Each structure stands twice: as structure tokens, then as C-alpha cells.
Coordinates of N, CA and C and ligand atoms in Angstrom, one line a residue:
M716 N -13.7 -7.4 2.3 CA -13.4 -6.1 1.7 C -12.3 -6.2 0.7
K717 N -12.5 -5.4 -0.4 CA -11.4 -5.3 -1.4 C -10.8 -3.9 -1.4
Y718 N -9.5 -3.8 -1.8 CA -8.8 -2.6 -1.7 C -8.1 -2.3 -3.0
V719 N -8.1 -1.0 -3.4 CA -7.3 -0.6 -4.5 C -6.5 0.7 -4.0
I720 N -5.2 0.5 -4.0 CA -4.4 1.6 -3.5 C -3.6 2.3 -4.6
A721 N -3.7 3.6 -4.7 CA -2.9 4.4 -5.6 C -1.6 4.8 -4.8
N722 N -0.5 4.4 -5.2 CA 0.8 4.8 -4.6 C 1.4 5.9 -5.5
L723 N 1.2 7.2 -5.2 CA 1.8 8.2 -6.1 C 3.3 8.4 -5.9
K724 N 3.8 7.6 -5.0 CA 5.3 7.7 -4.7 C 5.8 9.1 -4.6
S725 N 7.0 9.4 -5.2 CA 7.5 10.7 -5.0 C 7.3 11.6 -6.3
H726 N 6.0 11.4 -6.8 CA 5.6 12.2 -8.0 C 4.7 13.3 -7.6
K727 N 4.5 14.3 -8.5 CA 3.5 15.4 -8.4 C 3.8 16.5 -7.4
T728 N 3.2 17.6 -7.7 CA 3.4 18.8 -6.9 C 2.0 19.2 -6.4
T729 N 1.9 20.2 -5.6 CA 0.6 20.6 -5.0 C -0.6 20.7 -5.9
S730 N -0.4 21.5 -7.0 CA -1.5 21.6 -8.0 C -1.8 20.3 -8.7
E731 N -0.8 19.5 -8.9 CA -1.1 18.2 -9.6 C -1.8 17.2 -8.6
V732 N -1.4 17.3 -7.3 CA -2.0 16.4 -6.4 C -3.5 16.8 -6.3
N733 N -3.8 18.1 -6.1 CA -5.1 18.6 -6.1 C -6.0 18.2 -7.2
S734 N -5.4 18.3 -8.4 CA -6.2 18.0 -9.5 C -6.4 16.4 -9.6
W735 N -5.4 15.7 -9.2 CA -5.6 14.2 -9.1 C -6.7 13.8 -8.2
L736 N -6.7 14.5 -7.0 CA -7.7 14.2 -6.0 C -9.1 14.5 -6.5
S737 N -9.3 15.7 -7.2 CA -10.6 16.0 -7.6 C -11.1 15.0 -8.8
D738 N -10.1 14.6 -9.6 CA -10.5 13.7 -10.7 C -10.9 12.3 -10.1
C739 N -10.2 11.9 -9.1 CA -10.4 10.5 -8.6 C -11.4 10.4 -7.4
N740 N -11.9 11.6 -7.0 CA -12.7 11.6 -5.8 C -14.0 10.8 -5.9
N741 N -14.5 10.8 -7.1 CA -15.9 10.1 -7.3 C -15.8 8.8 -8.0
I742 N -14.7 8.1 -8.0 CA -14.7 6.8 -8.6 C -15.6 5.9 -7.9
A743 N -16.6 5.3 -8.6 CA -17.6 4.5 -7.9 C -17.0 3.0 -7.9
S744 N -17.0 2.4 -6.7 CA -16.5 1.1 -6.6 C -16.9 0.5 -5.3
D745 N -16.9 -0.9 -5.3 CA -17.2 -1.5 -4.1 C -15.9 -1.8 -3.3
S746 N -14.8 -1.5 -3.9 CA -13.5 -1.6 -3.2 C -13.3 -0.3 -2.4
K747 N -12.5 -0.5 -1.3 CA -12.0 0.7 -0.6 C -10.9 1.3 -1.5
V748 N -11.1 2.6 -1.9 CA -10.1 3.2 -2.8 C -9.2 4.1 -1.9
I749 N -7.9 3.9 -1.9 CA -7.0 4.6 -0.9 C -6.0 5.3 -1.8
V750 N -5.6 6.5 -1.4 CA -4.5 7.1 -2.1 C -3.3 7.4 -1.1
A751 N -2.2 6.9 -1.5 CA -1.0 7.0 -0.6 C -0.2 8.2 -1.1
L752 N -0.2 9.3 -0.4 CA 0.4 10.5 -0.8 C 1.8 10.7 0.0
A753 N 2.6 11.5 -0.7 CA 3.9 11.9 0.0 C 3.5 12.8 1.2
F754 N 4.3 12.8 2.2 CA 4.0 13.6 3.5 C 3.5 15.0 3.2
P755 N 4.2 15.8 2.4 CA 3.8 17.2 2.3 C 2.4 17.5 1.7
Y756 N 1.8 16.4 1.1 CA 0.5 16.6 0.4 C -0.6 15.9 1.2
L757 N -0.3 15.3 2.3 CA -1.4 14.6 3.0 C -2.5 15.5 3.4
H758 N -2.2 16.7 3.8 CA -3.2 17.6 4.3 C -4.2 18.0 3.1
L759 N -3.8 17.9 1.9 CA -4.6 18.2 0.8 C -5.9 17.4 0.7
A760 N -5.8 16.1 1.2 CA -6.9 15.2 1.1 C -8.1 15.5 1.9
K761 N -7.9 16.5 2.8 CA -8.9 16.7 3.8 C -10.3 16.9 3.2
S762 N -10.4 17.7 2.1 CA -11.7 18.0 1.6 C -12.2 16.9 0.5
F763 N -11.5 15.8 0.5 CA -11.9 14.8 -0.5 C -12.4 13.5 0.3
K764 N -13.2 12.6 -0.4 CA -13.7 11.5 0.4 C -12.8 10.3 0.2
L765 N -11.8 10.3 -0.6 CA -10.9 9.1 -0.7 C -10.3 8.8 0.6
E766 N -10.0 7.5 0.8 CA -9.3 7.1 2.0 C -7.9 7.5 1.9
L767 N -7.3 8.0 3.0 CA -6.0 8.5 2.9 C -4.9 7.6 3.5
G768 N -3.9 7.4 2.7 CA -2.7 6.6 3.1 C -1.4 7.4 3.0
A769 N -0.4 7.0 3.8 CA 0.9 7.5 3.8 C 1.8 6.4 3.1
Q770 N 3.0 6.8 2.8 CA 3.9 5.9 2.1 C 5.0 5.3 3.1
D771 N 5.0 5.9 4.3 CA 6.0 5.5 5.2 C 5.7 6.1 6.6
A772 N 6.3 5.6 7.6 CA 6.0 6.1 9.0 C 7.3 5.9 9.8
S773 N 7.4 6.7 10.9 CA 8.6 6.5 11.7 C 8.4 5.2 12.5
P774 N 9.6 4.5 12.8 CA 9.5 3.3 13.7 C 9.5 3.8 15.2
F775 N 9.6 5.1 15.4 CA 9.6 5.6 16.8 C 8.4 6.3 17.2
P776 N 8.2 6.4 18.5 CA 7.0 7.2 19.0 C 7.4 8.7 18.8
P777 N 6.5 9.6 19.1 CA 6.8 11.0 19.1 C 8.0 11.3 20.0
G778 N 8.9 12.2 19.6 CA 10.1 12.6 20.4 C 11.2 13.1 19.6
S779 N 12.4 13.0 20.1 CA 13.5 13.6 19.5 C 14.1 12.7 18.4
Y780 N 13.5 12.7 17.2 CA 13.9 11.9 16.1 C 13.8 12.8 14.9
T781 N 14.8 13.6 14.7 CA 14.8 14.6 13.7 C 14.5 14.0 12.3
G782 N 13.5 14.7 11.6 CA 13.2 14.3 10.3 C 12.1 13.2 10.2
A783 N 11.8 12.6 11.4 CA 10.9 11.5 11.3 C 9.4 12.0 11.4
V784 N 8.5 11.3 10.7 CA 7.1 11.6 10.8 C 6.4 10.5 11.5
N785 N 5.9 10.7 12.7 CA 5.4 9.6 13.5 C 3.9 9.4 13.2
S786 N 3.4 8.2 13.7 CA 2.1 7.8 13.5 C 1.0 8.7 14.1
T787 N 1.3 9.3 15.2 CA 0.3 10.2 15.8 C 0.1 11.4 14.8
Q788 N 1.2 11.9 14.3 CA 1.2 13.0 13.3 C 0.4 12.6 12.1
L789 N 0.6 11.4 11.6 CA -0.1 10.9 10.4 C -1.6 10.9 10.7
S790 N -1.9 10.3 11.9 CA -3.3 10.2 12.3 C -4.0 11.6 12.3
D791 N -3.2 12.5 12.9 CA -3.7 13.9 13.0 C -4.1 14.5 11.6
L792 N -3.5 14.0 10.6 CA -3.7 14.5 9.2 C -4.8 13.6 8.5
G793 N -5.4 12.7 9.2 CA -6.5 11.9 8.6 C -6.0 10.6 7.9
V794 N -4.7 10.2 8.2 CA -4.2 9.0 7.6 C -4.8 7.8 8.2
K795 N -5.4 6.9 7.4 CA -6.0 5.6 8.0 C -5.2 4.4 7.6
Y796 N -4.4 4.5 6.6 CA -3.6 3.4 6.1 C -2.2 3.9 5.8
C797 N -1.2 2.9 5.9 CA 0.2 3.4 5.6 C 1.0 2.2 5.1
L798 N 1.6 2.5 3.9 CA 2.5 1.5 3.3 C 3.7 1.4 4.2
I799 N 4.2 0.2 4.4 CA 5.6 0.1 5.0 C 6.3 -1.0 4.4
G800 N 7.6 -0.9 4.4 CA 8.4 -2.0 3.8 C 8.3 -2.1 2.3
H801 N 7.9 -1.1 1.6 CA 7.9 -1.1 0.1 C 9.3 -1.6 -0.3
S802 N 9.3 -2.3 -1.4 CA 10.6 -2.8 -1.9 C 11.6 -1.7 -2.2
E803 N 11.0 -0.5 -2.6 CA 11.9 0.7 -2.8 C 12.5 1.2 -1.5
R804 N 11.7 1.1 -0.4 CA 12.3 1.5 0.9 C 13.3 0.5 1.3
R805 N 13.0 -0.8 1.1 CA 14.0 -1.8 1.5 C 15.3 -1.6 0.7
Q806 N 15.2 -1.4 -0.6 CA 16.3 -1.3 -1.5 C 17.1 0.0 -1.3
Y807 N 16.5 1.1 -1.4 CA 17.2 2.3 -1.5 C 17.4 3.0 -0.1
F808 N 16.6 2.6 0.9 CA 16.7 3.2 2.2 C 17.2 2.1 3.3
H809 N 17.4 0.9 2.7 CA 18.0 -0.1 3.6 C 17.2 -0.5 4.8
E810 N 15.8 -0.4 4.6 CA 15.0 -0.7 5.7 C 15.0 -2.3 6.0
T811 N 15.0 -2.6 7.3 CA 15.1 -4.0 7.6 C 13.7 -4.5 8.1
S812 N 13.5 -5.8 8.1 CA 12.2 -6.3 8.6 C 11.9 -5.9 10.0
I813 N 12.9 -5.8 10.8 CA 12.7 -5.4 12.3 C 12.2 -3.9 12.3
E814 N 12.8 -3.1 11.4 CA 12.2 -1.7 11.4 C 10.8 -1.7 10.9
V815 N 10.5 -2.5 9.9 CA 9.2 -2.5 9.4 C 8.2 -3.0 10.5
A816 N 8.6 -4.0 11.2 CA 7.8 -4.5 12.4 C 7.5 -3.4 13.4
D817 N 8.6 -2.6 13.7 CA 8.5 -1.5 14.6 C 7.5 -0.4 14.1
K818 N 7.6 -0.2 12.8 CA 6.7 0.8 12.2 C 5.2 0.3 12.3
A819 N 5.0 -1.0 12.1 CA 3.7 -1.5 12.1 C 3.1 -1.3 13.5
E820 N 3.9 -1.6 14.6 CA 3.4 -1.4 16.0 C 3.1 0.0 16.2
E821 N 3.9 1.0 15.8 CA 3.6 2.4 15.9 C 2.3 2.8 15.2
L822 N 2.1 2.3 14.0 CA 0.9 2.6 13.3 C -0.3 2.1 14.0
L823 N -0.3 0.9 14.4 CA -1.4 0.3 15.1 C -1.8 1.1 16.4
S824 N -0.7 1.6 17.0 CA -1.0 2.3 18.3 C -1.7 3.6 18.0
A825 N -1.7 4.1 16.7 CA -2.4 5.3 16.3 C -3.6 5.0 15.5
D826 N -4.0 3.7 15.6 CA -5.2 3.3 14.8 C -5.1 3.4 13.3
I827 N -3.9 3.3 12.8 CA -3.6 3.3 11.3 C -3.3 1.9 10.9
T828 N -4.0 1.4 9.8 CA -3.8 0.0 9.3 C -2.5 0.0 8.5
P829 N -1.5 -0.9 9.0 CA -0.3 -1.0 8.2 C -0.6 -1.8 6.9
I830 N 0.0 -1.4 5.8 CA 0.0 -2.2 4.5 C 1.5 -2.7 4.4
I831 N 1.7 -3.9 4.8 CA 3.1 -4.4 4.8 C 3.5 -5.0 3.5
C832 N 4.5 -4.4 2.8 CA 4.9 -4.9 1.5 C 6.0 -5.9 1.7
V833 N 5.8 -7.1 1.0 CA 6.8 -8.1 1.1 C 7.0 -8.7 -0.3
S834 N 8.2 -9.2 -0.5 CA 8.5 -10.0 -1.7 C 9.2 -11.3 -1.2
E835 N 9.4 -12.2 -2.1 CA 10.0 -13.5 -1.7 C 11.2 -13.4 -0.7
K836 N 12.0 -12.5 -1.1 CA 13.3 -12.3 -0.4 C 13.3 -12.2 1.1
E837 N 12.3 -11.4 1.6 CA 12.3 -11.2 3.0 C 11.1 -11.9 3.7
L838 N 10.4 -12.8 3.0 CA 9.2 -13.3 3.7 C 9.4 -13.9 5.0
S839 N 10.5 -14.8 5.2 CA 10.6 -15.4 6.5 C 11.1 -14.4 7.5
S840 N 12.1 -13.5 7.1 CA 12.5 -12.6 8.1 C 11.4 -11.6 8.5
Q841 N 10.6 -11.2 7.6 CA 9.5 -10.3 7.9 C 8.5 -10.9 8.9
F842 N 8.1 -12.1 8.5 CA 7.1 -12.7 9.4 C 7.6 -13.1 10.8
A843 N 8.9 -13.4 10.8 CA 9.5 -13.8 12.1 C 9.5 -12.5 13.0
A844 N 9.6 -11.3 12.4 CA 9.6 -10.1 13.2 C 8.2 -9.6 13.6
L845 N 7.2 -10.2 13.0 CA 5.8 -9.7 13.3 C 5.1 -10.5 14.4
Q846 N 4.4 -9.8 15.3 CA 3.6 -10.5 16.3 C 2.3 -10.9 15.6
E847 N 1.7 -12.0 16.2 CA 0.5 -12.6 15.7 C -0.6 -11.5 15.6
E848 N -0.7 -10.6 16.7 CA -1.7 -9.6 16.8 C -1.5 -8.6 15.7
T849 N -0.3 -8.3 15.3 CA 0.0 -7.3 14.2 C -0.4 -7.9 12.9
I850 N -0.1 -9.1 12.6 CA -0.5 -9.8 11.4 C -2.1 -9.6 11.2
K851 N -2.8 -9.9 12.3 CA -4.3 -9.9 12.2 C -4.8 -8.5 11.9
K852 N -4.1 -7.5 12.2 CA -4.6 -6.1 12.0 C -4.0 -5.4 10.8
S853 N -3.2 -6.2 10.0 CA -2.5 -5.6 8.8 C -3.0 -6.1 7.5
L854 N -2.8 -5.3 6.5 CA -2.9 -5.8 5.1 C -1.5 -6.1 4.6
F855 N -1.4 -7.0 3.7 CA 0.0 -7.4 3.1 C -0.1 -7.2 1.6
A856 N 1.0 -6.7 1.0 CA 1.0 -6.5 -0.4 C 2.2 -7.3 -0.9
Y857 N 1.9 -8.3 -1.8 CA 3.0 -9.1 -2.4 C 3.5 -8.3 -3.6
E858 N 4.8 -8.1 -3.7 CA 5.4 -7.4 -4.8 C 6.7 -8.0 -5.2
V859 N 7.0 -7.9 -6.5 CA 8.4 -8.3 -7.0 C 9.0 -7.1 -7.6
L860 N 10.2 -6.8 -7.1 CA 10.9 -5.6 -7.5 C 11.1 -5.5 -9.0
T861 N 11.4 -6.6 -9.7 CA 11.6 -6.5 -11.1 C 10.4 -6.3 -11.9
D862 N 9.2 -6.4 -11.3 CA 7.9 -6.2 -12.0 C 7.4 -4.9 -11.7
I863 N 8.1 -4.1 -11.0 CA 7.5 -2.8 -10.6 C 7.9 -1.8 -11.7
G864 N 6.8 -1.0 -12.2 CA 7.1 0.0 -13.2 C 7.1 -0.5 -14.6
G865 N 6.6 -1.8 -14.8 CA 6.6 -2.4 -16.2 C 5.2 -2.4 -16.7
T866 N 4.9 -3.3 -17.6 CA 3.6 -3.4 -18.2 C 2.9 -4.7 -18.0
E867 N 3.7 -5.7 -17.6 CA 3.2 -7.1 -17.4 C 3.3 -7.5 -16.0
T868 N 2.3 -8.0 -15.4 CA 2.4 -8.5 -14.1 C 3.2 -9.8 -14.0
T869 N 3.7 -10.2 -12.8 CA 4.2 -11.5 -12.6 C 3.2 -12.5 -13.2
P870 N 3.6 -13.7 -13.7 CA 2.6 -14.7 -14.2 C 1.6 -15.0 -13.1
I871 N 0.3 -15.1 -13.5 CA -0.8 -15.2 -12.6 C -0.6 -16.5 -11.8
S872 N -0.1 -17.6 -12.4 CA 0.1 -18.8 -11.6 C 1.1 -18.6 -10.4
H873 N 2.1 -17.7 -10.7 CA 3.0 -17.5 -9.6 C 2.3 -16.6 -8.5
I874 N 1.6 -15.7 -8.9 CA 0.8 -14.8 -8.0 C -0.1 -15.7 -7.1
V875 N -0.8 -16.7 -7.7 CA -1.6 -17.6 -7.0 C -0.9 -18.4 -6.0
D876 N 0.3 -18.9 -6.4 CA 1.2 -19.6 -5.4 C 1.6 -18.8 -4.3
M877 N 2.0 -17.5 -4.6 CA 2.5 -16.6 -3.5 C 1.4 -16.2 -2.5
I878 N 0.2 -16.0 -3.1 CA -0.9 -15.6 -2.2 C -1.2 -16.8 -1.3
A879 N -1.1 -18.0 -1.8 CA -1.4 -19.2 -0.9 C -0.3 -19.3 0.1
L880 N 1.0 -19.0 -0.3 CA 2.1 -19.0 0.7 C 1.9 -17.9 1.8
L881 N 1.5 -16.8 1.3 CA 1.2 -15.6 2.3 C 0.0 -16.0 3.2
K882 N -0.9 -16.7 2.7 CA -2.0 -17.2 3.6 C -1.5 -18.1 4.7
K883 N -0.5 -18.9 4.3 CA 0.1 -19.8 5.3 C 0.8 -19.0 6.4
Y884 N 1.6 -18.0 5.9 CA 2.4 -17.2 6.9 C 1.5 -16.4 7.8
T885 N 0.3 -16.0 7.3 CA -0.6 -15.2 8.1 C -1.6 -16.0 8.8
N886 N -1.6 -17.3 8.6 CA -2.6 -18.2 9.1 C -4.0 -17.8 8.6
G887 N -4.0 -17.2 7.5 CA -5.3 -16.8 6.9 C -6.0 -15.7 7.8
N888 N -5.2 -15.1 8.6 CA -5.8 -14.2 9.6 C -5.6 -12.7 9.3
S889 N -4.9 -12.3 8.3 CA -4.7 -10.9 8.1 C -5.9 -10.2 7.5
L890 N -5.9 -8.9 7.3 CA -7.0 -8.2 6.8 C -7.1 -8.4 5.2
G891 N -6.1 -8.9 4.7 CA -6.2 -9.2 3.2 C -4.8 -9.2 2.6
I892 N -4.7 -9.8 1.4 CA -3.4 -9.9 0.7 C -3.6 -9.3 -0.7
L893 N -2.8 -8.3 -0.9 CA -2.9 -7.6 -2.2 C -1.7 -7.9 -3.1
Y894 N -1.8 -7.5 -4.3 CA -0.7 -7.7 -5.3 C -0.3 -6.3 -5.9
G895 N 0.9 -6.1 -6.0 CA 1.4 -4.9 -6.7 C 2.5 -5.2 -7.7
G896 N 2.6 -4.5 -8.8 CA 3.6 -4.7 -9.8 C 3.0 -4.7 -11.2
S897 N 3.1 -3.6 -11.9 CA 2.7 -3.5 -13.3 C 1.2 -3.7 -13.5
V898 N 0.4 -3.5 -12.5 CA -1.1 -3.5 -12.7 C -1.5 -2.4 -13.5
N899 N -2.3 -2.6 -14.5 CA -2.8 -1.5 -15.4 C -4.2 -1.9 -16.0
P900 N -4.8 -1.0 -16.7 CA -6.2 -1.3 -17.2 C -6.2 -2.5 -18.1
A901 N -5.2 -2.8 -18.8 CA -5.2 -4.0 -19.7 C -5.0 -5.3 -19.0
N902 N -4.5 -5.4 -17.8 CA -4.3 -6.7 -17.2 C -5.1 -6.9 -15.9
V903 N -5.8 -5.8 -15.5 CA -6.5 -5.9 -14.2 C -7.5 -7.0 -14.1
N904 N -8.1 -7.4 -15.2 CA -9.1 -8.4 -15.2 C -8.5 -9.8 -14.7
S905 N -7.3 -10.0 -15.1 CA -6.7 -11.3 -14.7 C -6.5 -11.5 -13.2
L906 N -6.6 -10.4 -12.5 CA -6.3 -10.4 -11.0 C -7.6 -10.5 -10.2
V907 N -8.8 -10.3 -10.9 CA -10.1 -10.4 -10.2 C -10.3 -11.8 -9.6
G908 N -10.7 -11.8 -8.4 CA -10.9 -13.1 -7.7 C -9.7 -13.8 -7.2
I909 N -8.5 -13.3 -7.5 CA -7.3 -13.9 -7.1 C -6.7 -13.3 -5.9
V910 N -6.8 -11.9 -5.8 CA -6.2 -11.1 -4.7 C -7.3 -10.3 -4.0
D911 N -7.0 -9.9 -2.8 CA -7.9 -9.1 -2.1 C -7.8 -7.6 -2.4
G912 N -6.8 -7.3 -3.2 CA -6.6 -5.9 -3.6 C -5.4 -5.6 -4.4
L913 N -5.2 -4.4 -4.8 CA -4.1 -4.0 -5.7 C -3.4 -2.8 -5.2
L914 N -2.1 -2.9 -5.4 CA -1.2 -1.7 -5.1 C -0.7 -1.2 -6.5
V915 N -1.1 0.0 -6.8 CA -0.9 0.5 -8.2 C -0.1 1.8 -8.2
A916 N 1.0 1.8 -8.9 CA 1.7 3.1 -8.9 C 1.7 3.7 -10.3
T917 N 2.5 3.2 -11.2 CA 2.6 3.9 -12.6 C 1.2 4.1 -13.2
A918 N 0.3 3.1 -13.2 CA -1.0 3.3 -13.8 C -1.9 4.1 -12.9
S919 N -1.5 4.5 -11.7 CA -2.4 5.4 -10.9 C -2.0 6.8 -11.1
L920 N -1.0 7.2 -11.8 CA -0.6 8.6 -11.9 C -1.5 9.3 -12.8
D921 N -2.1 8.6 -13.8 CA -3.1 9.3 -14.6 C -4.5 8.9 -14.1
P922 N -5.3 9.9 -13.7 CA -6.6 9.6 -13.0 C -7.5 8.7 -13.8
Q923 N -7.5 8.9 -15.2 CA -8.3 8.0 -16.0 C -7.9 6.6 -16.0
S924 N -6.6 6.4 -16.1 CA -6.2 5.0 -16.0 C -6.4 4.4 -14.7
F925 N -6.2 5.2 -13.6 CA -6.5 4.6 -12.3 C -8.0 4.3 -12.2
A926 N -8.9 5.1 -12.6 CA -10.3 4.8 -12.6 C -10.6 3.5 -13.3
Q927 N -9.9 3.3 -14.4 CA -10.2 2.0 -15.2 C -9.7 0.8 -14.4
V928 N -8.6 1.0 -13.7 CA -8.1 -0.2 -12.9 C -9.1 -0.5 -11.8
V929 N -9.5 0.6 -11.1 CA -10.5 0.4 -10.0 C -11.7 -0.3 -10.5
Q930 N -12.3 0.3 -11.6 CA -13.5 -0.3 -12.1 C -13.3 -1.7 -12.7
G931 N -12.2 -2.0 -13.2 CA -11.9 -3.3 -13.8 C -11.8 -4.3 -12.6
F932 N -11.3 -3.8 -11.5 CA -11.1 -4.8 -10.4 C -12.4 -5.0 -9.6
S933 N -13.1 -4.0 -9.5 CA -14.3 -4.0 -8.6 C -15.4 -3.0 -9.0
P934 N -16.1 -3.4 -10.0 CA -17.1 -2.4 -10.5 C -18.2 -2.1 -9.4
H935 N -18.7 -0.9 -9.5 CA -19.7 -0.6 -8.5 C -21.0 -1.3 -8.9
V936 N -21.6 -2.1 -7.9 CA -22.9 -2.8 -8.3 C -24.0 -2.3 -7.4
Ligands
PGA1652 P1 3.9 -0.1 -10.5 O1 4.4 -0.1 -9.0 O2 2.4 -0.2 -10.4 O3 4.4 1.1 -11.1 O4 4.4 -1.4 -11.1 C1 3.8 -0.8 -8.0 C2 4.5 -0.4 -6.7 O5 5.6 0.0 -6.6 O6 3.8 -0.4 -5.6

């Protein structure tokens, strides 16, 4: 299975998310097309057929954790996938690999697939914190902080090396290894056949450019 994930991050308002969802609802592709929305907009995806993702989850079960959104609540809203450990979460919110591992456990207990974001920096600490069973049931996204929000991906040869390294860390047993960082319609072709999926932010904000990325990665046949 191939995956293309639109990470809308902390962008857009209700009417903009609604219009994005209707524009992207019918993108034809053999990939699973997932949109990761901010918490307040998750409920808007109900009447659309896109797969729904969240951008974060609580490391705790339901209970007295003010401000936390737990996995049961996400599942209640139709969330099937959830990004965790995105480099922006690790950088700006100081998330640790242990917290990310706890989030993954919580998500799996609610039947949500974790999409665990990793970069070179925390590879060994992240995998040391994950159980074998968790790895098997998760997707991984390789990202480089300095390549996020730009126009050029990390050199393809480096991505190839990193995917091979991640396959070692996962014993080739995860649900798939994705790449994220400056993916856009102009460079998507170079990633076909190299990665199991894409994590796209900047180029996903405009529905037309997101559709081009999806179709460039995995045309409907
Ligand atoms: P970008 O971001 O597509 O804007 O480079 C990717 C990401 O942060 O997941």
C-alpha cells in the first residue's frame, strides 16, 4: 500500500478546510490519501471520503489531563491515522522519544495507525523506546528539519540510504516508510519507487498542487 498524507498543520479556518476537503475529496489514486487536520476541524471530514488523520495525540489515556486530546476521542471523530513526533513537535514542544512511544501505544489501543516521524537525530532513541509490536503496526516518516517548507527535497541518494537504514531499524516489518520535506509537483517523480509514501505540507495547502503530487506519485490505473 502507498500513502500520501496532507499535513495542513496549523493553517486554515472552518470555511477554508471545508473547501479544501471538497476540492480534494475526489482525487483518484491508488494510494491511500490521508488528510491530517488540526483538532477543531476533524469533525468536518465526516461527510468526505478522504482518510482522516490527526497531527498529534495525548500520551495518556482518557482522564484528568487538562487540554489533552486522547486517542479514544480521536477515534470517536473518525480518525484512522495520527502523526506523532513531527520534527516541529520535537523542536517547539520539546517532545521526547519516550512520549512519542507512549502516544503510539495509546493510538494503537484505539485502533489508530501511528505515523511516527523521525529524523537522523533521534533515530536510535526513538527506536529504543518502541516495542517490536508497535513498529509492526506503525508507519514511519523520514524527515529533515532543514528541508521542511522549502522547494528541494533532500538529495535522493541520501533518502535512499535513510530508507535502507530505517528498514534495518524496523526489521523491514513496519507498515511502510514515507518521506517528507519539500515534496511538490515538480519533484514528486523522483520519489516514485523509492518510498512507500509522502508527507506533504506546503504543497498540500493548495488543493490543485496536492492533487498533482498525489497523481504524480501514484496515478490511478
Ligand atoms: P513541507 O513539510 O512539505 O512543507 O516541506 C513537510 C512536513 O513538515 O511534514
